[in-house]
Amino acid sequence: MENLSQVKELLKNSKRVCVLTGAGVSAESGIPTFRGGGDSAVWKGMPFEKISSAEMVEKDLDAVWEWFDHRRALYKDCLPNAAHRAFTLWQERFEEFTLITQNVDGLHERAGSREILELHGNINHAKCVDCSGIYRIDPQIVPHQPSECSECGSKLRPDVVLFGEMLPIETFQKAERRSKRCDVFFVVGTSALVYPAIGLADLAKYAGAKLVEVNPEETPMTSFCDFSLCGNAGDIIPLI
Ligand code: OAD
Ligand code: ZN
């Protein structure tokens, strides 16, 4: 692959590298993507945009938990793959390495990545609906043990960014700062449809970074990238 050797060459002189991952990076761990066809994105007849919405938290928090426990059950026995593992080496390799993920499955952390900017939250965290206190949930316990906030007694909800909600502002701002000053920005396994996450790639590019995409399919981002590596993340990332 000509592009692959060019990307390797590019990285020889790169000090600051950002990676944005999406559901595709976990596909080889057995986690279905959102827009990959099949019925994984529909639950009890509801499309995931509906059941994963801020409106549903208000209307039926129990149903929201049921859906997230269904997903936690799917994720419970999934292990990090070769791409997740390779990124743990990248954090030692570059002067500044920033791993930004849209995934809520926690697999980057399980692989051993230290600092992860989780733009969409984490499925194994719960958040108080009133005071925003964060609680860890044991990934192996499904369904989760319902509980109340120990600070204020209010209900807990999944700590996942839902449709109609803002991204965690501090995490996003940090991702913006890192994106603006990196030399190379990788877009890995994302359909590049969901803003503002994918806007980080635009920021990086306009600030002068080279953009590299890793995806077995074309996306709206492909023609905007400097290099496109067509294939599975688990094959390509370790080669890089
Ligand atoms: P999508 O399901 O939209 O896209 C998955 C992408 O991964 C597609 O472009 C596939 O071609 C690609 N892909 C599939 N297998 C792959 C592999 N083995 N290696 C590399 N790429 C592969 O998932 P996202 O782009 O992550 O938000 O979706 C973005 C957001 O949409 C999600 O974070 C989620 C959803 O709304 C929240 O849950 C808040
Ligand atoms: Zn509380």
PDB file of C-alpha atoms and ligand atoms in Angstrom:
ATOM      1  CA  MET A   1       0.000   0.000   0.000  1.00  0.00           C
ATOM      2  CA  GLU A   2       1.590   3.216  -1.150  1.00  0.00           C
ATOM      3  CA  ASN A   3      -0.429   5.323   1.263  1.00  0.00           C
ATOM      4  CA  LEU A   4       0.705   3.220   4.191  1.00  0.00           C
ATOM      5  CA  SER A   5       4.394   3.902   3.586  1.00  0.00           C
ATOM      6  CA  GLN A   6       3.650   7.599   3.111  1.00  0.00           C
ATOM      7  CA  VAL A   7       1.829   7.709   6.437  1.00  0.00           C
ATOM      8  CA  LYS A   8       4.720   5.953   8.149  1.00  0.00           C
ATOM      9  CA  GLU A   9       7.101   8.492   6.645  1.00  0.00           C
ATOM     10  CA  LEU A  10       4.876  11.331   7.790  1.00  0.00           C
ATOM     11  CA  LEU A  11       4.872  10.021  11.360  1.00  0.00           C
ATOM     12  CA  LYS A  12       8.681   9.931  11.505  1.00  0.00           C
ATOM     13  CA  ASN A  13       8.697  13.713  11.754  1.00  0.00           C
ATOM     14  CA  SER A  14       5.516  14.117  13.806  1.00  0.00           C
ATOM     15  CA  LYS A  15       5.570  15.134  17.426  1.00  0.00           C
ATOM     16  CA  ARG A  16       1.910  15.680  18.131  1.00  0.00           C
ATOM     17  CA  VAL A  17      -0.649  13.139  17.053  1.00  0.00           C
ATOM     18  CA  CYS A  18      -4.401  12.981  17.625  1.00  0.00           C
ATOM     19  CA  VAL A  19      -6.644  10.003  16.975  1.00  0.00           C
ATOM     20  CA  LEU A  20     -10.440  10.166  16.820  1.00  0.00           C
ATOM     21  CA  THR A  21     -12.083   6.750  17.018  1.00  0.00           C
ATOM     22  CA  GLY A  22     -15.644   5.638  16.336  1.00  0.00           C
ATOM     23  CA  ALA A  23     -17.639   2.439  16.557  1.00  0.00           C
ATOM     24  CA  GLY A  24     -15.601   0.813  13.756  1.00  0.00           C
ATOM     25  CA  VAL A  25     -12.559   0.494  16.012  1.00  0.00           C
ATOM     26  CA  SER A  26     -14.557  -1.842  18.264  1.00  0.00           C
ATOM     27  CA  ALA A  27     -16.224  -3.786  15.427  1.00  0.00           C
ATOM     28  CA  GLU A  28     -13.509  -6.453  15.508  1.00  0.00           C
ATOM     29  CA  SER A  29     -14.128  -6.844  19.241  1.00  0.00           C
ATOM     30  CA  GLY A  30     -17.645  -7.977  18.371  1.00  0.00           C
ATOM     31  CA  ILE A  31     -19.454  -4.732  19.129  1.00  0.00           C
ATOM     32  CA  PRO A  32     -21.940  -3.820  16.401  1.00  0.00           C
ATOM     33  CA  THR A  33     -21.555  -0.361  14.843  1.00  0.00           C
ATOM     34  CA  PHE A  34     -24.490   2.061  14.864  1.00  0.00           C
ATOM     35  CA  ARG A  35     -25.028   2.425  11.162  1.00  0.00           C
ATOM     36  CA  GLY A  36     -23.687  -0.898  10.027  1.00  0.00           C
ATOM     37  CA  GLY A  37     -27.022  -2.425   9.009  1.00  0.00           C
ATOM     38  CA  GLY A  38     -28.702  -5.315  10.777  1.00  0.00           C
ATOM     39  CA  ASP A  39     -31.072  -4.588  13.627  1.00  0.00           C
ATOM     40  CA  SER A  40     -28.479  -3.690  16.272  1.00  0.00           C
ATOM     41  CA  ALA A  41     -29.546  -0.061  16.165  1.00  0.00           C
ATOM     42  CA  VAL A  42     -33.210  -0.816  16.816  1.00  0.00           C
ATOM     43  CA  TRP A  43     -34.489  -1.859  20.220  1.00  0.00           C
ATOM     44  CA  LYS A  44     -38.060  -2.910  20.949  1.00  0.00           C
ATOM     45  CA  GLY A  45     -39.058  -1.248  17.695  1.00  0.00           C
ATOM     46  CA  MET A  46     -37.429   2.049  18.646  1.00  0.00           C
ATOM     47  CA  PRO A  47     -34.555   3.449  16.591  1.00  0.00           C
ATOM     48  CA  PHE A  48     -31.494   4.225  18.729  1.00  0.00           C
ATOM     49  CA  GLU A  49     -31.921   7.974  18.149  1.00  0.00           C
ATOM     50  CA  LYS A  50     -35.201   7.723  20.037  1.00  0.00           C
ATOM     51  CA  ILE A  51     -34.303   5.441  22.936  1.00  0.00           C
ATOM     52  CA  SER A  52     -30.945   7.238  23.347  1.00  0.00           C
ATOM     53  CA  SER A  53     -32.523  10.670  23.668  1.00  0.00           C
ATOM     54  CA  ALA A  54     -32.693  13.306  26.385  1.00  0.00           C
ATOM     55  CA  GLU A  55     -36.451  13.239  25.958  1.00  0.00           C
ATOM     56  CA  MET A  56     -36.620   9.547  26.962  1.00  0.00           C
ATOM     57  CA  VAL A  57     -34.699  10.219  30.187  1.00  0.00           C
ATOM     58  CA  GLU A  58     -37.517  12.572  31.162  1.00  0.00           C
ATOM     59  CA  LYS A  59     -40.303  10.314  29.923  1.00  0.00           C
ATOM     60  CA  ASP A  60     -39.097   6.828  30.839  1.00  0.00           C
ATOM     61  CA  LEU A  61     -35.763   6.517  32.617  1.00  0.00           C
ATOM     62  CA  ASP A  62     -36.378   2.823  33.350  1.00  0.00           C
ATOM     63  CA  ALA A  63     -36.644   2.092  29.618  1.00  0.00           C
ATOM     64  CA  VAL A  64     -33.420   4.036  28.998  1.00  0.00           C
ATOM     65  CA  TRP A  65     -31.634   1.916  31.625  1.00  0.00           C
ATOM     66  CA  GLU A  66     -33.095  -1.236  30.108  1.00  0.00           C
ATOM     67  CA  TRP A  67     -31.658  -0.282  26.712  1.00  0.00           C
ATOM     68  CA  PHE A  68     -28.256   0.607  28.140  1.00  0.00           C
ATOM     69  CA  ASP A  69     -28.181  -2.618  30.181  1.00  0.00           C
ATOM     70  CA  HIS A  70     -28.977  -4.455  26.950  1.00  0.00           C
ATOM     71  CA  ARG A  71     -25.915  -2.802  25.412  1.00  0.00           C
ATOM     72  CA  ARG A  72     -23.812  -3.418  28.535  1.00  0.00           C
ATOM     73  CA  ALA A  73     -24.729  -7.101  28.214  1.00  0.00           C
ATOM     74  CA  LEU A  74     -23.472  -7.059  24.596  1.00  0.00           C
ATOM     75  CA  TYR A  75     -20.200  -5.394  25.652  1.00  0.00           C
ATOM     76  CA  LYS A  76     -19.558  -7.368  28.843  1.00  0.00           C
ATOM     77  CA  ASP A  77     -17.450 -10.132  27.334  1.00  0.00           C
ATOM     78  CA  CYS A  78     -15.909  -8.120  24.484  1.00  0.00           C
ATOM     79  CA  LEU A  79     -12.154  -7.656  24.626  1.00  0.00           C
ATOM     80  CA  PRO A  80      -9.901  -4.945  23.190  1.00  0.00           C
ATOM     81  CA  ASN A  81      -8.560  -5.823  19.729  1.00  0.00           C
ATOM     82  CA  ALA A  82      -5.256  -5.228  17.935  1.00  0.00           C
ATOM     83  CA  ALA A  83      -6.171  -1.596  17.137  1.00  0.00           C
ATOM     84  CA  HIS A  84      -6.936  -0.706  20.771  1.00  0.00           C
ATOM     85  CA  ARG A  85      -3.678  -2.380  21.799  1.00  0.00           C
ATOM     86  CA  ALA A  86      -1.607  -0.603  19.153  1.00  0.00           C
ATOM     87  CA  PHE A  87      -2.836   2.798  20.360  1.00  0.00           C
ATOM     88  CA  THR A  88      -1.406   2.049  23.812  1.00  0.00           C
ATOM     89  CA  LEU A  89       2.022   1.960  22.118  1.00  0.00           C
ATOM     90  CA  TRP A  90       1.371   5.247  20.348  1.00  0.00           C
ATOM     91  CA  GLN A  91       1.015   6.975  23.713  1.00  0.00           C
ATOM     92  CA  GLU A  92       4.682   6.120  24.420  1.00  0.00           C
ATOM     93  CA  ARG A  93       5.881   6.888  20.901  1.00  0.00           C
ATOM     94  CA  PHE A  94       4.907  10.557  20.415  1.00  0.00           C
ATOM     95  CA  GLU A  95       5.739  13.664  22.367  1.00  0.00           C
ATOM     96  CA  GLU A  96       2.035  14.405  22.656  1.00  0.00           C
ATOM     97  CA  PHE A  97      -0.548  11.770  21.898  1.00  0.00           C
ATOM     98  CA  THR A  98      -4.251  12.428  22.260  1.00  0.00           C
ATOM     99  CA  LEU A  99      -6.830   9.693  22.020  1.00  0.00           C
ATOM    100  CA  ILE A 100     -10.325  11.027  21.455  1.00  0.00           C
ATOM    101  CA  THR A 101     -13.190   8.572  21.228  1.00  0.00           C
ATOM    102  CA  GLN A 102     -16.878   8.671  20.415  1.00  0.00           C
ATOM    103  CA  ASN A 103     -17.203   5.164  21.842  1.00  0.00           C
ATOM    104  CA  VAL A 104     -18.808   4.502  25.188  1.00  0.00           C
ATOM    105  CA  ASP A 105     -17.632   0.885  25.484  1.00  0.00           C
ATOM    106  CA  GLY A 106     -14.530   1.554  27.608  1.00  0.00           C
ATOM    107  CA  LEU A 107     -12.324  -0.734  25.460  1.00  0.00           C
ATOM    108  CA  HIS A 108      -9.525   1.832  25.026  1.00  0.00           C
ATOM    109  CA  GLU A 109      -9.209   1.979  28.796  1.00  0.00           C
ATOM    110  CA  ARG A 110      -9.278  -1.802  29.126  1.00  0.00           C
ATOM    111  CA  ALA A 111      -6.476  -2.049  26.547  1.00  0.00           C
ATOM    112  CA  GLY A 112      -4.335   0.248  28.699  1.00  0.00           C
ATOM    113  CA  SER A 113      -4.687   3.703  27.175  1.00  0.00           C
ATOM    114  CA  ARG A 114      -4.237   6.193  29.989  1.00  0.00           C
ATOM    115  CA  GLU A 115      -5.743   9.510  29.044  1.00  0.00           C
ATOM    116  CA  ILE A 116      -8.842   9.127  26.900  1.00  0.00           C
ATOM    117  CA  LEU A 117     -11.088  12.000  25.925  1.00  0.00           C
ATOM    118  CA  GLU A 118     -14.478  10.258  25.943  1.00  0.00           C
ATOM    119  CA  LEU A 119     -16.685  12.674  24.035  1.00  0.00           C
ATOM    120  CA  HIS A 120     -19.857  10.643  24.413  1.00  0.00           C
ATOM    121  CA  GLY A 121     -19.381   9.371  27.968  1.00  0.00           C
ATOM    122  CA  ASN A 122     -18.963   5.815  29.183  1.00  0.00           C
ATOM    123  CA  ILE A 123     -21.564   3.095  29.411  1.00  0.00           C
ATOM    124  CA  ASN A 124     -20.100   1.879  32.693  1.00  0.00           C
ATOM    125  CA  HIS A 125     -20.606   5.195  34.430  1.00  0.00           C
ATOM    126  CA  ALA A 126     -23.844   6.522  35.916  1.00  0.00           C
ATOM    127  CA  LYS A 127     -24.578  10.186  36.512  1.00  0.00           C
ATOM    128  CA  CYS A 128     -26.911  11.891  38.975  1.00  0.00           C
ATOM    129  CA  VAL A 129     -29.744  13.658  37.151  1.00  0.00           C
ATOM    130  CA  ASP A 130     -29.521  16.608  39.555  1.00  0.00           C
ATOM    131  CA  CYS A 131     -25.982  17.185  40.816  1.00  0.00           C
ATOM    132  CA  SER A 132     -24.107  15.352  38.002  1.00  0.00           C
ATOM    133  CA  GLY A 133     -22.144  13.188  40.480  1.00  0.00           C
ATOM    134  CA  ILE A 134     -20.461  10.304  38.632  1.00  0.00           C
ATOM    135  CA  TYR A 135     -20.569   6.659  39.761  1.00  0.00           C
ATOM    136  CA  ARG A 136     -18.772   3.661  38.266  1.00  0.00           C
ATOM    137  CA  ILE A 137     -20.818   0.571  37.445  1.00  0.00           C
ATOM    138  CA  ASP A 138     -19.154  -2.841  37.439  1.00  0.00           C
ATOM    139  CA  PRO A 139     -19.052  -3.858  33.729  1.00  0.00           C
ATOM    140  CA  GLN A 140     -19.671  -7.475  34.739  1.00  0.00           C
ATOM    141  CA  ILE A 141     -22.918  -6.732  36.582  1.00  0.00           C
ATOM    142  CA  VAL A 142     -25.807  -6.659  34.133  1.00  0.00           C
ATOM    143  CA  PRO A 143     -28.443  -5.387  34.689  1.00  0.00           C
ATOM    144  CA  HIS A 144     -26.876  -2.631  36.772  1.00  0.00           C
ATOM    145  CA  GLN A 145     -27.886  -2.310  40.424  1.00  0.00           C
ATOM    146  CA  PRO A 146     -30.281   0.625  40.508  1.00  0.00           C
ATOM    147  CA  SER A 147     -29.242   3.122  43.146  1.00  0.00           C
ATOM    148  CA  GLU A 148     -29.565   6.734  44.127  1.00  0.00           C
ATOM    149  CA  CYS A 149     -27.062   9.521  44.304  1.00  0.00           C
ATOM    150  CA  SER A 150     -25.305   9.344  47.677  1.00  0.00           C
ATOM    151  CA  GLU A 151     -24.908  13.135  47.696  1.00  0.00           C
ATOM    152  CA  CYS A 152     -28.438  14.275  46.974  1.00  0.00           C
ATOM    153  CA  GLY A 153     -30.632  11.166  46.756  1.00  0.00           C
ATOM    154  CA  SER A 154     -31.733  11.822  43.179  1.00  0.00           C
ATOM    155  CA  LYS A 155     -31.983   9.218  40.447  1.00  0.00           C
ATOM    156  CA  LEU A 156     -29.012   8.101  38.408  1.00  0.00           C
ATOM    157  CA  ARG A 157     -28.953   7.910  34.615  1.00  0.00           C
ATOM    158  CA  PRO A 158     -26.396   6.480  32.200  1.00  0.00           C
ATOM    159  CA  ASP A 159     -23.411   8.842  31.824  1.00  0.00           C
ATOM    160  CA  VAL A 160     -23.706   8.797  28.067  1.00  0.00           C
ATOM    161  CA  VAL A 161     -24.340  11.796  25.847  1.00  0.00           C
ATOM    162  CA  LEU A 162     -27.800  11.360  24.384  1.00  0.00           C
ATOM    163  CA  PHE A 163     -29.391  12.874  21.316  1.00  0.00           C
ATOM    164  CA  GLY A 164     -30.432  16.409  22.183  1.00  0.00           C
ATOM    165  CA  GLU A 165     -27.638  16.853  24.749  1.00  0.00           C
ATOM    166  CA  MET A 166     -24.375  18.790  24.817  1.00  0.00           C
ATOM    167  CA  LEU A 167     -21.016  17.077  24.874  1.00  0.00           C
ATOM    168  CA  PRO A 168     -19.050  17.337  28.151  1.00  0.00           C
ATOM    169  CA  ILE A 169     -17.671  20.825  27.699  1.00  0.00           C
ATOM    170  CA  GLU A 170     -14.242  20.509  29.353  1.00  0.00           C
ATOM    171  CA  THR A 171     -13.455  17.265  27.568  1.00  0.00           C
ATOM    172  CA  PHE A 172     -14.506  18.739  24.256  1.00  0.00           C
ATOM    173  CA  GLN A 173     -12.495  21.913  24.742  1.00  0.00           C
ATOM    174  CA  LYS A 174      -9.407  19.886  25.528  1.00  0.00           C
ATOM    175  CA  ALA A 175      -9.988  17.833  22.381  1.00  0.00           C
ATOM    176  CA  GLU A 176     -10.278  21.097  20.417  1.00  0.00           C
ATOM    177  CA  ARG A 177      -7.006  22.457  21.806  1.00  0.00           C
ATOM    178  CA  ARG A 178      -5.160  19.231  21.021  1.00  0.00           C
ATOM    179  CA  SER A 179      -6.697  18.998  17.542  1.00  0.00           C
ATOM    180  CA  LYS A 180      -5.643  22.543  16.678  1.00  0.00           C
ATOM    181  CA  ARG A 181      -2.008  21.940  17.520  1.00  0.00           C
ATOM    182  CA  CYS A 182      -1.374  18.415  16.240  1.00  0.00           C
ATOM    183  CA  ASP A 183       0.791  17.497  13.256  1.00  0.00           C
ATOM    184  CA  VAL A 184      -1.308  14.516  12.203  1.00  0.00           C
ATOM    185  CA  PHE A 185      -4.954  13.744  12.922  1.00  0.00           C
ATOM    186  CA  PHE A 186      -6.310  10.215  12.420  1.00  0.00           C
ATOM    187  CA  VAL A 187      -9.992   9.470  11.863  1.00  0.00           C
ATOM    188  CA  VAL A 188     -10.489   5.778  12.586  1.00  0.00           C
ATOM    189  CA  GLY A 189     -13.667   3.720  12.212  1.00  0.00           C
ATOM    190  CA  THR A 190     -16.208   6.492  12.201  1.00  0.00           C
ATOM    191  CA  SER A 191     -18.879   7.231   9.637  1.00  0.00           C
ATOM    192  CA  ALA A 192     -17.922  10.908  10.064  1.00  0.00           C
ATOM    193  CA  LEU A 193     -21.549  11.962  10.291  1.00  0.00           C
ATOM    194  CA  VAL A 194     -21.929  13.034  13.909  1.00  0.00           C
ATOM    195  CA  TYR A 195     -21.045  16.614  14.838  1.00  0.00           C
ATOM    196  CA  PRO A 196     -19.438  18.153  16.774  1.00  0.00           C
ATOM    197  CA  ALA A 197     -17.042  15.185  17.185  1.00  0.00           C
ATOM    198  CA  ILE A 198     -16.064  14.984  13.524  1.00  0.00           C
ATOM    199  CA  GLY A 199     -15.630  18.785  13.443  1.00  0.00           C
ATOM    200  CA  LEU A 200     -12.370  18.196  15.333  1.00  0.00           C
ATOM    201  CA  ALA A 201     -10.914  16.817  12.109  1.00  0.00           C
ATOM    202  CA  ASP A 202     -11.899  20.041  10.309  1.00  0.00           C
ATOM    203  CA  LEU A 203     -10.245  22.090  13.053  1.00  0.00           C
ATOM    204  CA  ALA A 204      -7.039  20.083  12.774  1.00  0.00           C
ATOM    205  CA  LYS A 205      -6.943  20.331   8.997  1.00  0.00           C
ATOM    206  CA  TYR A 206      -7.534  24.087   8.921  1.00  0.00           C
ATOM    207  CA  ALA A 207      -4.796  24.520  11.512  1.00  0.00           C
ATOM    208  CA  GLY A 208      -2.382  22.728   9.178  1.00  0.00           C
ATOM    209  CA  ALA A 209      -2.412  19.079  10.282  1.00  0.00           C
ATOM    210  CA  LYS A 210      -2.399  16.185   7.846  1.00  0.00           C
ATOM    211  CA  LEU A 211      -5.547  14.077   7.992  1.00  0.00           C
ATOM    212  CA  VAL A 212      -5.455  10.297   7.738  1.00  0.00           C
ATOM    213  CA  GLU A 213      -8.535   8.105   7.563  1.00  0.00           C
ATOM    214  CA  VAL A 214      -8.687   4.403   8.398  1.00  0.00           C
ATOM    215  CA  ASN A 215     -11.951   2.783   7.339  1.00  0.00           C
ATOM    216  CA  PRO A 216     -12.955  -0.130   5.095  1.00  0.00           C
ATOM    217  CA  GLU A 217     -15.522   2.142   3.442  1.00  0.00           C
ATOM    218  CA  GLU A 218     -15.640   5.642   2.023  1.00  0.00           C
ATOM    219  CA  THR A 219     -17.131   8.326   4.243  1.00  0.00           C
ATOM    220  CA  PRO A 220     -17.990  12.019   3.774  1.00  0.00           C
ATOM    221  CA  MET A 221     -14.496  12.641   5.208  1.00  0.00           C
ATOM    222  CA  THR A 222     -12.542  10.575   2.675  1.00  0.00           C
ATOM    223  CA  SER A 223     -12.056  13.176  -0.038  1.00  0.00           C
ATOM    224  CA  PHE A 224     -11.086  15.779   2.571  1.00  0.00           C
ATOM    225  CA  CYS A 225      -8.290  13.551   3.963  1.00  0.00           C
ATOM    226  CA  ASP A 226      -4.661  13.661   2.867  1.00  0.00           C
ATOM    227  CA  PHE A 227      -4.358   9.884   3.128  1.00  0.00           C
ATOM    228  CA  SER A 228      -7.002   7.231   3.132  1.00  0.00           C
ATOM    229  CA  LEU A 229      -6.106   3.762   4.371  1.00  0.00           C
ATOM    230  CA  CYS A 230      -8.839   1.397   3.304  1.00  0.00           C
ATOM    231  CA  GLY A 231      -9.258  -1.589   5.612  1.00  0.00           C
ATOM    232  CA  ASN A 232     -10.046  -2.779   9.105  1.00  0.00           C
ATOM    233  CA  ALA A 233      -8.542  -0.847  12.016  1.00  0.00           C
ATOM    234  CA  GLY A 234      -7.310  -4.090  13.616  1.00  0.00           C
ATOM    235  CA  ASP A 235      -5.200  -4.801  10.515  1.00  0.00           C
ATOM    236  CA  ILE A 236      -4.043  -1.302   9.612  1.00  0.00           C
ATOM    237  CA  ILE A 237      -3.268   0.378  12.947  1.00  0.00           C
ATOM    238  CA  PRO A 238      -0.717  -2.277  14.039  1.00  0.00           C
ATOM    239  CA  LEU A 239       0.948  -1.976  10.581  1.00  0.00           C
ATOM    240  CA  ILE A 240       1.376   1.761  11.088  1.00  0.00           C
TER     241      ILE A 240
HETATM  242  P1  OAD B   1     -21.073   4.380  12.826  1.00  0.00           P
HETATM  243  O1  OAD B   1     -21.799   3.100  13.051  1.00  0.00           O
HETATM  244  O2  OAD B   1     -21.831   5.537  12.295  1.00  0.00           O
HETATM  245  O3  OAD B   1     -19.867   4.128  11.819  1.00  0.00           O
HETATM  246  C1  OAD B   1     -18.975   3.060  11.965  1.00  0.00           C
HETATM  247  C2  OAD B   1     -17.886   3.226  10.929  1.00  0.00           C
HETATM  248  O4  OAD B   1     -16.906   2.215  11.163  1.00  0.00           O
HETATM  249  C3  OAD B   1     -18.354   3.063   9.481  1.00  0.00           C
HETATM  250  O5  OAD B   1     -17.813   4.116   8.702  1.00  0.00           O
HETATM  251  C4  OAD B   1     -17.740   1.713   9.049  1.00  0.00           C
HETATM  252  O6  OAD B   1     -17.375   1.710   7.670  1.00  0.00           O
HETATM  253  C5  OAD B   1     -16.512   1.670   9.925  1.00  0.00           C
HETATM  254  N1  OAD B   1     -15.998   0.314  10.225  1.00  0.00           N
HETATM  255  C6  OAD B   1     -16.674  -0.848  10.297  1.00  0.00           C
HETATM  256  N2  OAD B   1     -15.851  -1.855  10.631  1.00  0.00           N
HETATM  257  C7  OAD B   1     -14.617  -1.319  10.778  1.00  0.00           C
HETATM  258  C8  OAD B   1     -13.326  -1.839  11.123  1.00  0.00           C
HETATM  259  N3  OAD B   1     -13.158  -3.127  11.404  1.00  0.00           N
HETATM  260  N4  OAD B   1     -12.278  -0.971  11.178  1.00  0.00           N
HETATM  261  C9  OAD B   1     -12.452   0.345  10.911  1.00  0.00           C
HETATM  262  N5  OAD B   1     -13.637   0.876  10.581  1.00  0.00           N
HETATM  263  C10 OAD B   1     -14.702   0.078  10.515  1.00  0.00           C
HETATM  264  O7  OAD B   1     -20.347   4.756  14.196  1.00  0.00           O
HETATM  265  P2  OAD B   1     -19.743   6.150  14.688  1.00  0.00           P
HETATM  266  O8  OAD B   1     -19.179   6.922  13.559  1.00  0.00           O
HETATM  267  O9  OAD B   1     -18.886   5.852  15.855  1.00  0.00           O
HETATM  268  O10 OAD B   1     -23.162   8.469  19.554  1.00  0.00           O
HETATM  269  O11 OAD B   1     -21.029   6.885  15.205  1.00  0.00           O
HETATM  270  C11 OAD B   1     -20.867   8.127  15.817  1.00  0.00           C
HETATM  271  C12 OAD B   1     -21.844   8.296  16.944  1.00  0.00           C
HETATM  272  O12 OAD B   1     -23.150   8.017  16.454  1.00  0.00           O
HETATM  273  C13 OAD B   1     -21.688   7.299  18.067  1.00  0.00           C
HETATM  274  O13 OAD B   1     -20.703   7.677  18.990  1.00  0.00           O
HETATM  275  C14 OAD B   1     -23.044   7.326  18.695  1.00  0.00           C
HETATM  276  C15 OAD B   1     -23.953   7.488  17.495  1.00  0.00           C
HETATM  277  O14 OAD B   1     -24.919   8.438  17.687  1.00  0.00           O
HETATM  278  C16 OAD B   1     -23.564   8.278  20.838  1.00  0.00           C
HETATM  279  O15 OAD B   1     -23.833   7.188  21.300  1.00  0.00           O
HETATM  280  C17 OAD B   1     -23.666   9.525  21.638  1.00  0.00           C
HETATM  281 ZN    ZN B   2     -26.829  13.919  43.116  1.00  0.00          ZN
END
